[in-house]
CSV table of C-alpha atoms in Angstrom, one decimal:
chain,number,residue,atom,x,y,z
A,1047,MET,CA,-20.8,-6.3,-33.5
A,1048,GLN,CA,-19.8,-7.7,-30.1
A,1049,GLU,CA,-22.2,-5.4,-28.4
A,1050,VAL,CA,-25.0,-6.5,-30.7
A,1051,ALA,CA,-24.3,-10.1,-30.0
A,1052,ARG,CA,-24.4,-9.4,-26.2
A,1053,VAL,CA,-27.7,-7.6,-26.3
A,1054,ALA,CA,-29.3,-10.1,-28.6
A,1055,GLY,CA,-28.0,-13.1,-26.6
A,1056,VAL,CA,-26.3,-14.8,-29.5
A,1057,SER,CA,-22.7,-15.4,-30.7
A,1058,ILE,CA,-20.7,-12.9,-32.8
A,1059,SER,CA,-20.5,-15.4,-35.6
A,1060,THR,CA,-24.3,-15.6,-35.6
A,1061,VAL,CA,-24.6,-11.8,-36.0
A,1062,SER,CA,-22.1,-11.9,-38.8
A,1063,ARG,CA,-23.9,-14.6,-40.7
A,1064,ILE,CA,-27.2,-12.8,-40.3
A,1065,LEU,CA,-25.7,-9.6,-41.6
A,1066,ASN,CA,-24.2,-11.5,-44.6
A,1067,GLY,CA,-27.4,-13.3,-45.3
A,1068,THR,CA,-25.9,-16.7,-44.8
A,1069,ALA,CA,-27.3,-17.6,-41.4
A,1070,ARG,CA,-29.9,-20.4,-40.9
A,1071,VAL,CA,-31.3,-19.4,-37.6
A,1072,SER,CA,-34.7,-19.3,-36.0
A,1073,ARG,CA,-37.0,-16.4,-36.6
A,1074,GLU,CA,-36.7,-15.4,-32.9
A,1075,LYS,CA,-32.9,-15.2,-33.0
A,1076,ARG,CA,-33.0,-13.2,-36.3
A,1077,GLN,CA,-35.5,-10.8,-34.7
A,1078,ALA,CA,-33.4,-10.4,-31.6
A,1079,VAL,CA,-30.4,-9.4,-33.6
A,1080,GLN,CA,-32.5,-6.9,-35.7
A,1081,ASP,CA,-33.9,-5.4,-32.5
A,1082,ALA,CA,-30.4,-5.1,-31.0
A,1083,ILE,CA,-29.1,-3.4,-34.2
A,1084,ALA,CA,-32.0,-0.9,-34.0
A,1085,GLN,CA,-31.5,-0.3,-30.3
A,1086,LEU,CA,-27.7,0.3,-30.6
A,1087,ASN,CA,-28.0,2.2,-34.0
A,1088,PHE,CA,-25.4,-0.3,-35.3
A,1089,GLU,CA,-24.1,0.4,-38.8
A,1090,PRO,CA,-22.5,-2.7,-40.4
A,1091,ASN,CA,-19.0,-2.2,-42.0
A,1092,ARG,CA,-20.0,-2.4,-45.7
A,1093,LEU,CA,-16.4,-2.3,-46.8
A,1094,ALA,CA,-15.4,-5.2,-44.7
A,1095,GLN,CA,-18.4,-7.2,-45.8
A,1096,SER,CA,-17.7,-6.5,-49.5
A,1097,LEU,CA,-14.0,-7.5,-49.1
A,1098,LYS,CA,-15.1,-10.7,-47.5
A,1099,ARG,CA,-17.3,-11.5,-50.4
A,1100,GLY,CA,-14.6,-10.5,-52.9
A,1101,ARG,CA,-16.6,-7.6,-54.2
A,1102,THR,CA,-16.3,-3.8,-54.1
A,1103,MET,CA,-20.0,-3.2,-54.3
A,1104,THR,CA,-19.5,-0.7,-57.1
A,1105,VAL,CA,-20.9,-0.8,-60.7
A,1106,GLY,CA,-19.2,1.2,-63.4
A,1107,VAL,CA,-21.5,3.1,-65.8
A,1108,LEU,CA,-20.0,4.3,-69.1
A,1109,THR,CA,-22.3,7.0,-70.5
A,1110,GLN,CA,-21.5,9.2,-73.5
A,1111,ASP,CA,-22.6,12.7,-72.5
A,1112,ILE,CA,-23.3,13.4,-68.8
A,1113,GLY,CA,-25.1,16.7,-69.8
A,1114,SER,CA,-27.6,15.0,-72.1
A,1115,SER,CA,-31.2,14.6,-71.0
A,1116,TYR,CA,-31.3,11.4,-73.1
A,1117,PHE,CA,-28.6,9.7,-71.0
A,1118,ASN,CA,-29.9,11.2,-67.8
A,1119,GLU,CA,-33.2,9.4,-68.3
A,1120,THR,CA,-31.3,6.1,-68.6
A,1121,LEU,CA,-29.0,6.9,-65.7
A,1122,GLN,CA,-32.1,7.5,-63.5
A,1123,GLY,CA,-33.2,4.0,-64.3
A,1124,VAL,CA,-29.8,2.6,-63.4
A,1125,ASP,CA,-29.9,4.5,-60.1
A,1126,LYS,CA,-33.4,3.2,-59.3
A,1127,ALA,CA,-32.4,-0.4,-59.8
A,1128,LEU,CA,-29.3,0.0,-57.6
A,1129,ALA,CA,-31.1,1.7,-54.7
A,1130,ASN,CA,-31.1,-0.4,-51.5
A,1131,THR,CA,-28.9,-3.1,-53.1
A,1132,GLY,CA,-25.7,-2.0,-51.4
A,1133,TYR,CA,-24.2,-1.2,-54.8
A,1134,ALA,CA,-23.0,2.3,-55.8
A,1135,PRO,CA,-22.6,3.5,-59.4
A,1136,LEU,CA,-19.3,5.0,-60.6
A,1137,ILE,CA,-20.2,7.1,-63.7
A,1138,VAL,CA,-17.7,8.0,-66.5
A,1139,SER,CA,-18.2,9.6,-69.9
A,1140,GLY,CA,-16.9,8.2,-73.2
A,1141,HIS,CA,-17.7,11.3,-75.3
A,1142,TRP,CA,-18.7,9.2,-78.3
A,1143,ASP,CA,-15.0,8.5,-78.8
A,1144,THR,CA,-13.7,4.9,-79.2
A,1145,GLN,CA,-10.4,5.7,-77.5
A,1146,ASP,CA,-12.0,7.5,-74.6
A,1147,GLU,CA,-14.5,4.7,-74.1
A,1148,SER,CA,-11.7,2.1,-74.0
A,1149,ASP,CA,-9.7,4.3,-71.6
A,1150,ARG,CA,-12.7,4.7,-69.3
A,1151,ILE,CA,-13.5,1.0,-69.2
A,1152,ARG,CA,-9.9,0.2,-68.3
A,1153,LEU,CA,-10.1,2.8,-65.6
A,1154,LEU,CA,-13.2,1.2,-64.2
A,1155,ILE,CA,-11.6,-2.3,-64.3
A,1156,ALA,CA,-8.6,-0.9,-62.5
A,1157,ARG,CA,-11.0,0.5,-59.8
A,1158,ARG,CA,-12.1,-3.2,-59.4
A,1159,VAL,CA,-15.8,-2.5,-60.1
A,1160,ASP,CA,-18.0,-5.6,-59.9
A,1161,GLY,CA,-19.5,-5.0,-63.3
A,1162,ILE,CA,-19.9,-2.4,-66.1
A,1163,ILE,CA,-23.0,-1.0,-67.9
A,1164,ILE,CA,-22.2,0.6,-71.3
A,1165,LEU,CA,-24.8,3.0,-72.5
A,1166,TYR,CA,-24.5,3.0,-76.3
A,1167,GLY,CA,-21.1,4.1,-77.7
A,1168,THR,CA,-18.8,3.3,-80.5
A,1169,LEU,CA,-16.9,0.2,-79.3
A,1170,GLU,CA,-17.2,-2.8,-81.6
A,1171,PRO,CA,-18.8,-5.9,-80.1
A,1172,GLU,CA,-15.5,-7.8,-80.3
A,1173,GLN,CA,-13.9,-5.1,-78.1
A,1174,ILE,CA,-16.7,-5.4,-75.5
A,1175,LEU,CA,-16.5,-9.2,-75.5
A,1176,ALA,CA,-12.8,-9.0,-74.8
A,1177,TYR,CA,-13.4,-6.9,-71.7
A,1178,THR,CA,-16.0,-9.5,-70.4
A,1179,GLU,CA,-13.0,-11.7,-69.7
A,1180,GLN,CA,-12.2,-9.4,-66.8
A,1181,VAL,CA,-15.6,-8.1,-65.7
A,1182,PRO,CA,-19.3,-8.8,-66.6
A,1183,ILE,CA,-20.9,-6.2,-68.9
A,1184,VAL,CA,-24.4,-5.2,-69.9
A,1185,VAL,CA,-24.6,-2.9,-72.9
A,1186,THR,CA,-27.5,-0.9,-74.4
A,1187,GLY,CA,-27.9,-0.1,-78.0
A,1188,ARG,CA,-26.5,-3.2,-79.7
A,1189,ARG,CA,-26.7,-7.0,-79.9
A,1190,ILE,CA,-24.3,-9.1,-77.8
A,1191,GLU,CA,-24.5,-12.6,-76.6
A,1192,ALA,CA,-21.9,-14.1,-74.2
A,1193,GLU,CA,-21.7,-15.9,-70.9
A,1194,ARG,CA,-20.8,-12.8,-68.9
A,1195,ALA,CA,-22.6,-10.2,-71.0
A,1196,CYS,CA,-26.0,-9.3,-72.3
A,1197,ALA,CA,-27.5,-6.5,-74.3
A,1198,ILE,CA,-30.7,-4.4,-74.2
A,1199,ASP,CA,-31.5,-3.1,-77.7
A,1200,LEU,CA,-34.2,-1.2,-79.5
A,1201,ASP,CA,-35.4,-2.0,-83.0
A,1202,HIS,CA,-34.5,1.4,-84.5
A,1203,GLU,CA,-35.3,0.4,-88.0
A,1204,ALA,CA,-38.8,-0.5,-87.1
A,1205,ALA,CA,-39.2,2.7,-85.0
A,1206,GLY,CA,-37.9,4.8,-87.9
A,1207,TYR,CA,-40.4,3.0,-90.1
A,1208,ALA,CA,-43.3,3.7,-87.7
A,1209,ALA,CA,-42.4,7.4,-87.4
A,1210,THR,CA,-42.5,7.8,-91.2
A,1211,ARG,CA,-45.5,5.6,-91.5
A,1212,HIS,CA,-47.4,7.9,-89.1
A,1213,LEU,CA,-46.8,10.8,-91.4
A,1214,LEU,CA,-47.7,8.8,-94.5
A,1215,ASP,CA,-50.9,7.8,-92.9
A,1216,LEU,CA,-51.7,11.5,-92.5
A,1217,ASN,CA,-51.4,11.9,-96.3
A,1218,HIS,CA,-47.9,13.4,-96.2
A,1219,ARG,CA,-45.7,12.5,-99.2
A,1220,ARG,CA,-43.0,15.2,-99.1
A,1221,ILE,CA,-41.3,14.1,-95.8
A,1222,ALA,CA,-38.0,15.6,-94.9
A,1223,HIS,CA,-35.6,13.7,-92.6
A,1224,ILE,CA,-33.0,15.1,-90.3
A,1225,LYS,CA,-30.5,12.3,-89.8
A,1226,GLY,CA,-28.3,11.5,-86.9
A,1227,PRO,CA,-24.5,11.0,-87.3
A,1228,GLU,CA,-23.4,8.5,-89.9
A,1229,GLU,CA,-21.3,6.7,-87.3
A,1230,HIS,CA,-24.2,6.0,-85.0
A,1231,ARG,CA,-25.7,2.6,-85.6
A,1232,ASP,CA,-29.2,3.7,-84.4
A,1233,ALA,CA,-29.2,6.8,-86.6
A,1234,VAL,CA,-28.4,4.6,-89.6
A,1235,GLN,CA,-31.2,2.2,-88.7
A,1236,ARG,CA,-33.8,5.0,-88.2
A,1237,PHE,CA,-32.9,6.3,-91.7
A,1238,ALA,CA,-33.3,2.8,-93.1
A,1239,GLY,CA,-36.8,2.7,-91.6
A,1240,TYR,CA,-37.6,6.0,-93.2
A,1241,ARG,CA,-36.5,4.7,-96.6
A,1242,ARG,CA,-38.4,1.5,-96.2
A,1243,ALA,CA,-41.7,3.3,-95.3
A,1244,LEU,CA,-41.4,5.5,-98.3
A,1245,SER,CA,-40.7,2.6,-100.6
A,1246,GLU,CA,-43.6,0.6,-99.3
A,1247,ALA,CA,-45.9,3.6,-99.8
A,1248,GLY,CA,-44.7,4.0,-103.4
A,1249,VAL,CA,-43.1,7.4,-102.6
A,1250,ASP,CA,-39.9,8.2,-104.5
A,1251,TYR,CA,-36.9,8.9,-102.3
A,1252,ASP,CA,-35.6,12.4,-102.7
A,1253,GLN,CA,-32.1,13.0,-101.4
A,1254,ARG,CA,-32.7,16.7,-101.3
A,1255,LEU,CA,-35.1,16.1,-98.4
A,1256,VAL,CA,-32.4,14.5,-96.2
A,1257,VAL,CA,-30.0,16.7,-94.1
A,1258,ASN,CA,-27.4,15.4,-91.7
A,1259,GLY,CA,-27.4,16.4,-88.0
A,1260,ASP,CA,-25.5,15.4,-84.9
A,1261,PHE,CA,-28.3,14.7,-82.4
A,1262,ARG,CA,-28.0,18.2,-80.8
A,1263,GLU,CA,-30.4,21.1,-81.0
A,1264,PRO,CA,-28.3,23.4,-83.2
A,1265,SER,CA,-28.0,20.9,-85.9
A,1266,GLY,CA,-31.8,20.6,-86.1
A,1267,LEU,CA,-32.0,24.3,-86.6
A,1268,LEU,CA,-29.3,24.3,-89.2
A,1269,ALA,CA,-30.9,21.4,-91.0
A,1270,VAL,CA,-34.2,23.3,-91.5
A,1271,MET,CA,-32.2,26.3,-92.7
A,1272,GLU,CA,-30.6,24.1,-95.2
A,1273,LEU,CA,-33.9,22.6,-96.4
A,1274,LEU,CA,-35.3,26.1,-96.8
A,1275,ARG,CA,-32.2,27.3,-98.7
A,1276,ARG,CA,-32.5,24.3,-101.1
A,1277,GLY,CA,-36.0,25.5,-102.0
A,1278,VAL,CA,-37.4,22.0,-101.9
A,1279,SER,CA,-41.0,21.5,-100.9
A,1280,PHE,CA,-41.9,19.4,-97.9
A,1281,THR,CA,-45.0,19.1,-95.6
A,1282,ALA,CA,-43.5,17.2,-92.8
A,1283,ILE,CA,-40.2,16.5,-91.0
A,1284,PHE,CA,-39.0,13.4,-89.2
A,1285,ALA,CA,-36.1,14.4,-86.9
A,1286,ALA,CA,-34.0,11.4,-85.8
A,1287,ASN,CA,-34.2,12.6,-82.2
A,1288,ASP,CA,-36.2,15.0,-80.0
A,1289,GLN,CA,-33.3,17.4,-79.5
A,1290,MET,CA,-32.9,18.0,-83.2
A,1291,ALA,CA,-36.7,18.4,-83.4
A,1292,TYR,CA,-36.4,21.2,-80.9
A,1293,GLY,CA,-33.9,23.0,-83.1
A,1294,ALA,CA,-36.1,22.4,-86.1
A,1295,ARG,CA,-39.1,23.8,-84.3
A,1296,LEU,CA,-37.2,27.0,-83.5
A,1297,ALA,CA,-36.0,27.5,-87.1
A,1298,LEU,CA,-39.6,27.0,-88.4
A,1299,TYR,CA,-40.9,29.5,-85.8
A,1300,ARG,CA,-38.3,32.1,-86.9
A,1301,HIS,CA,-39.6,31.8,-90.5
A,1302,ASN,CA,-43.2,32.1,-89.4
A,1303,ILE,CA,-43.9,28.5,-90.4
A,1304,ARG,CA,-46.6,27.1,-88.2
A,1305,ILE,CA,-46.6,23.7,-86.6
A,1306,PRO,CA,-48.7,21.6,-87.5
A,1307,GLU,CA,-50.8,23.9,-89.7
A,1308,ASP,CA,-47.9,24.4,-92.3
A,1309,ILE,CA,-45.4,21.6,-91.4
A,1310,SER,CA,-45.9,18.5,-89.3
A,1311,LEU,CA,-43.0,17.5,-87.1
A,1312,ILE,CA,-42.2,14.2,-85.4
A,1313,GLY,CA,-39.2,13.4,-83.1
A,1314,PHE,CA,-37.6,10.4,-81.5
A,1315,ASP,CA,-36.9,9.5,-77.8
A,1316,ASP,CA,-39.8,11.2,-76.0
A,1317,LEU,CA,-37.6,13.1,-73.6
A,1318,PRO,CA,-39.4,14.7,-70.6
A,1319,SER,CA,-39.3,18.2,-72.3
A,1320,SER,CA,-41.2,16.9,-75.3
A,1321,SER,CA,-44.5,17.1,-73.4
A,1322,TYR,CA,-43.9,20.8,-72.8
A,1323,THR,CA,-42.8,22.2,-76.2
A,1324,THR,CA,-45.1,24.6,-78.0
A,1325,PRO,CA,-47.0,22.7,-79.3
A,1326,PRO,CA,-46.2,19.4,-77.5
A,1327,LEU,CA,-44.1,17.1,-79.7
A,1328,THR,CA,-45.3,14.0,-81.4
A,1329,THR,CA,-42.4,11.5,-81.1
A,1330,MET,CA,-41.3,7.8,-80.8
A,1331,ARG,CA,-40.9,6.9,-77.2
A,1332,GLN,CA,-37.8,5.0,-76.2
A,1333,PRO,CA,-38.3,3.4,-72.8
A,1334,LEU,CA,-35.0,4.9,-71.6
A,1335,PHE,CA,-35.7,4.7,-67.9
A,1336,ASP,CA,-36.8,1.1,-68.1
A,1337,MET,CA,-33.8,0.2,-70.2
A,1338,GLY,CA,-31.5,1.7,-67.6
A,1339,GLN,CA,-33.3,-0.1,-64.8
A,1340,THR,CA,-33.3,-3.4,-66.7
A,1341,ALA,CA,-29.6,-3.0,-67.5
A,1342,ALA,CA,-28.7,-2.6,-63.9
A,1343,GLU,CA,-30.9,-5.5,-62.8
A,1344,SER,CA,-29.4,-7.7,-65.4
A,1345,LEU,CA,-25.9,-6.8,-64.4
A,1346,LEU,CA,-26.5,-7.7,-60.8
A,1347,SER,CA,-27.9,-11.1,-61.9
A,1348,ILE,CA,-24.8,-11.8,-63.9
A,1349,ILE,CA,-22.6,-10.8,-61.0
A,1350,ASP,CA,-24.5,-13.4,-59.0
A,1351,GLN,CA,-23.6,-15.9,-61.7
A,1352,LYS,CA,-27.1,-16.1,-63.1
A,1353,ARG,CA,-27.7,-16.5,-66.9
A,1354,VAL,CA,-29.3,-13.5,-68.4
A,1355,GLU,CA,-30.6,-13.3,-72.0
A,1356,SER,CA,-30.3,-10.3,-74.2
A,1357,MET,CA,-33.5,-8.6,-75.2
A,1358,ARG,CA,-34.9,-6.2,-77.8
A,1359,VAL,CA,-37.6,-3.6,-76.9
A,1360,LYS,CA,-39.9,-1.6,-79.1
A,1361,ALA,CA,-40.5,2.1,-79.4
A,1362,GLU,CA,-44.0,3.5,-79.0
A,1363,LEU,CA,-45.6,6.2,-81.1
A,1364,VAL,CA,-46.8,9.1,-78.9
A,1365,VAL,CA,-49.1,11.4,-80.9
A,1366,ARG,CA,-49.3,14.9,-79.5
A,1367,GLU,CA,-49.9,18.2,-81.3
A,1368,THR,CA,-47.2,18.6,-83.9
A,1369,THR,CA,-48.6,16.4,-86.6
A,1370,ARG,CA,-51.8,16.8,-88.6
A,1371,ARG,CA,-53.6,15.2,-91.5
A,1372,LEU,CA,-53.3,16.8,-94.9
A,1373,THR,CA,-56.6,17.4,-96.6
């Protein structure tokens, strides 16, 4: 830094203030310092800068499954928002287990992260709010309001309704549903949307058309096997996520059941692979990348002591080639 100050013809303190963004100097002095930095290939000591600010310039990210394409989409949004900010993400997995999630959050706090992003999970709002006394938090997949926390949520009930309504509008009345896990709030809400759409259309709810899954591909395959074993008639399937829809598609293929000629199929999430299934999957699009990006941007604002409001986003119906009208 001393050499930069010498070449630029300014004091060391001026260089330091310019690097920290706190200097009020003329455009000419600022340009001289920038030119000197470029000439000398000077790299500021980020660690020293962060310690001076009382920050570690790290953001903790609690995901649930680092191998999931669903969470990878959201993580890409987080990474995009943190690029060129000086902040680096520290990613840990909670494995959809309340104890693991709590342990990982305490680990991140012990590492002195400046804030934490929680991607869904099983922690109760009261538990999350308790952690905000130590570190600001942004969470996706639930509703939270606090001074040092905000949430980015999706209206899953409305999205489940829209998915089922799409099939109803195509004249389907025997609509099977592959549910997500009972402990997942979003899965419960999507199922509620399915029930509401049927009720409003005057279609009786048939419990035999509903099979539990776990949001993974094998459970979608097994769910269709169970539906076929039951011998119950259906003309369409609403899978509570795309991954289970992929498994359902494979089970139907193995039984020579054509999509959409024999059975219509709709998923949920719009993962990148859904555009490339055979045929391409009709689905409800969650703005996963945008939610991750917004979560990171919101957290940085809270770190800078700005007030951030929670928000609720909507899913969008993406019609491709796995649904058709019954004649």
